[in-house]
Amino acid sequence: MQFDDIRIFVATVETGSLTAAADKLLLSKQFVSRRIMALEASLGVRLLVRNTRKLAITELGHEFHVRALRILAEIEDAEQAMSESRTALRGTLKVSAPMSFGVSHVSPLIAAFLAEHPAVRLNLELSDRHVDLIGEGYDVALRIGPLPDSTLIARRIGGLRMIACASPAYLSAHGAPATPADLHRHACLLYGQEGRAGWEFQIDGAHRTFDVSGPLVANNGDAVRDAAVAGLGIALLPEFIVEAALRSGALAPILDAYAPPPLPLNAVYPQHRQSQATCRAFIAFVEERLAARLGRGDESPPAAAPRDAAQPRRSRGLKTP
């Protein structure tokens, strides 16, 4: 098996055809086809199914593609490590972040990061979609809320303070809940999986979860906030989403005495990216710039606090927000 054959295979999968891969690599289609067949012969498995209409990847081909991406990333990291002591960081960094948080907190940092590292090309996707870091080739993702069980590495960046609130019109019509136990009598606007699992509040020093229901479930906090402003019900959202509405009086805070625990903000990345200098630099940059803004969100850590969040760790045994 030749290393260049791995590059050709990855390019073929990513472009979707032998012709497109050949154009991308400035090779002939016949040469690309021969190298793919040579790779399959050396591995003893069929990676691609070729016919006159389309190119399909086999199940083993999918598995090899994931491993091939790791191999190429390791080679890239090794090359960068050998040169980073005498040259600036370079290469492409693919980053995912939630839409609302990305617009308000990450986007303002991008210009400064690229100014410090002008040879880096940043591919930033702002979306509430839960991306597959390894399968889709992401280097790092910023994720809000508890993490799912995985082999990814997580570094705690901070915590996002949560605020329960409703519009003055809703509170005038329905009254304000005196305690979290009263929420079952109210229309609650649910934010993603966190909302569907119930709302957590602090009662007598312990955290308790309360079942809630209402007319809206959305995976975007801005949509939930707008519904709350319109008087549709009570929302429990990160402070950065509702702070402007609270300042203007469009929303009013409730249940302040019961201090919902903050939502954790983590930088998550594949294990094979631990040594990538560009990935490390981006995470350190974001952590440093956001530390002051997110510090308040860590004042009331969850009762079952994770181990030292300043150290990278594997995410395991946690639920998706």
Coordinates of N, CA and C in Angstrom, one line a residue, residues 3 7 68-94 137-140 269-281:
F3 N 1.4 5.4 0.2 CA 0.7 6.6 0.9 C -0.1 7.4 -0.1
R7 N -4.2 9.1 -0.3 CA -4.7 10.5 -0.7 C -5.7 10.4 -1.8
A68 N -8.4 6.6 7.1 CA -7.5 7.3 6.2 C -7.4 8.8 6.6
L69 N -8.6 9.4 6.9 CA -8.6 10.8 7.4 C -7.7 11.0 8.6
R70 N -7.8 10.0 9.5 CA -6.9 10.1 10.7 C -5.4 10.0 10.3
I71 N -5.1 9.1 9.4 CA -3.7 9.0 8.9 C -3.2 10.2 8.3
L72 N -4.0 10.8 7.4 CA -3.6 12.0 6.7 C -3.5 13.2 7.7
A73 N -4.4 13.2 8.7 CA -4.3 14.3 9.7 C -3.0 14.1 10.6
E74 N -2.7 12.9 10.9 CA -1.5 12.6 11.7 C -0.2 13.1 10.9
I75 N -0.2 12.8 9.6 CA 0.9 13.2 8.7 C 1.0 14.7 8.7
E76 N -0.2 15.4 8.5 CA -0.2 16.8 8.5 C 0.3 17.4 9.8
D77 N -0.1 16.8 10.9 CA 0.3 17.3 12.3 C 1.8 17.1 12.4
A78 N 2.3 16.0 12.0 CA 3.7 15.7 12.1 C 4.5 16.7 11.3
E79 N 4.1 17.0 10.1 CA 4.8 18.0 9.3 C 4.8 19.3 9.9
Q80 N 3.6 19.7 10.5 CA 3.5 21.0 11.2 C 4.3 21.1 12.4
A81 N 4.3 20.0 13.2 CA 5.1 19.9 14.4 C 6.6 20.1 14.1
M82 N 7.1 19.6 13.0 CA 8.5 19.7 12.6 C 8.9 21.1 12.2
S83 N 7.9 21.9 11.8 CA 8.2 23.2 11.3 C 7.7 24.4 12.2
E84 N 6.8 24.0 13.2 CA 6.2 25.1 14.0 C 7.2 25.9 14.8
S85 N 8.3 25.3 15.2 CA 9.3 26.0 16.0 C 9.9 27.1 15.2
R86 N 9.9 27.1 13.9 CA 10.5 28.1 13.1 C 9.6 28.8 12.1
T87 N 8.4 28.4 12.1 CA 7.4 29.0 11.2 C 6.1 29.3 11.9
A88 N 5.2 30.1 11.4 CA 3.9 30.4 12.0 C 3.0 29.2 11.8
L89 N 1.9 29.2 12.6 CA 0.9 28.1 12.4 C 0.3 28.3 11.0
R90 N 0.0 27.2 10.4 CA -0.7 27.2 9.1 C -1.6 26.0 9.0
G91 N -2.3 26.0 7.9 CA -3.3 24.9 7.6 C -4.7 25.3 7.8
T92 N -5.6 24.4 7.6 CA -7.1 24.7 7.7 C -7.6 24.1 9.0
L93 N -8.4 24.9 9.7 CA -9.0 24.5 10.9 C -10.5 24.5 10.7
K94 N -11.2 23.4 10.9 CA -12.6 23.3 10.7 C -13.3 23.2 12.1
G137 N -15.0 15.4 9.5 CA -13.7 16.0 9.4 C -13.5 17.3 10.2
Y138 N -14.3 17.5 11.3 CA -14.1 18.7 12.1 C -12.9 18.5 13.0
D139 N -12.2 19.6 13.3 CA -11.1 19.6 14.2 C -11.5 19.8 15.6
V140 N -12.5 20.7 15.8 CA -13.0 21.1 17.2 C -14.4 21.6 17.1
Y269 N -12.9 17.7 20.8 CA -12.1 17.4 19.6 C -11.7 15.9 19.6
P270 N -11.5 15.3 18.5 CA -11.0 13.9 18.4 C -9.7 13.7 19.0
Q271 N -9.5 12.5 19.5 CA -8.2 12.2 20.1 C -7.0 12.5 19.2
H272 N -7.1 12.2 17.9 CA -6.0 12.3 17.1 C -5.7 13.8 16.8
R273 N -6.5 14.7 17.3 CA -6.2 16.2 17.1 C -5.5 16.8 18.3
Q274 N -5.3 16.0 19.4 CA -4.7 16.5 20.6 C -3.3 17.2 20.3
S275 N -2.6 16.7 19.4 CA -1.2 17.2 19.2 C -1.2 18.3 18.1
Q276 N -2.3 18.6 17.5 CA -2.3 19.5 16.4 C -2.2 20.9 17.0
A277 N -1.1 21.6 16.6 CA -0.8 22.9 17.2 C -1.9 24.0 16.9
T278 N -2.4 23.9 15.7 CA -3.5 24.9 15.3 C -4.7 24.7 16.2
C279 N -5.1 23.5 16.4 CA -6.3 23.2 17.2 C -6.0 23.6 18.7
R280 N -4.9 23.3 19.2 CA -4.5 23.7 20.6 C -4.6 25.2 20.7
A281 N -4.0 25.9 19.7 CA -3.9 27.4 19.7 C -5.3 28.0 19.7

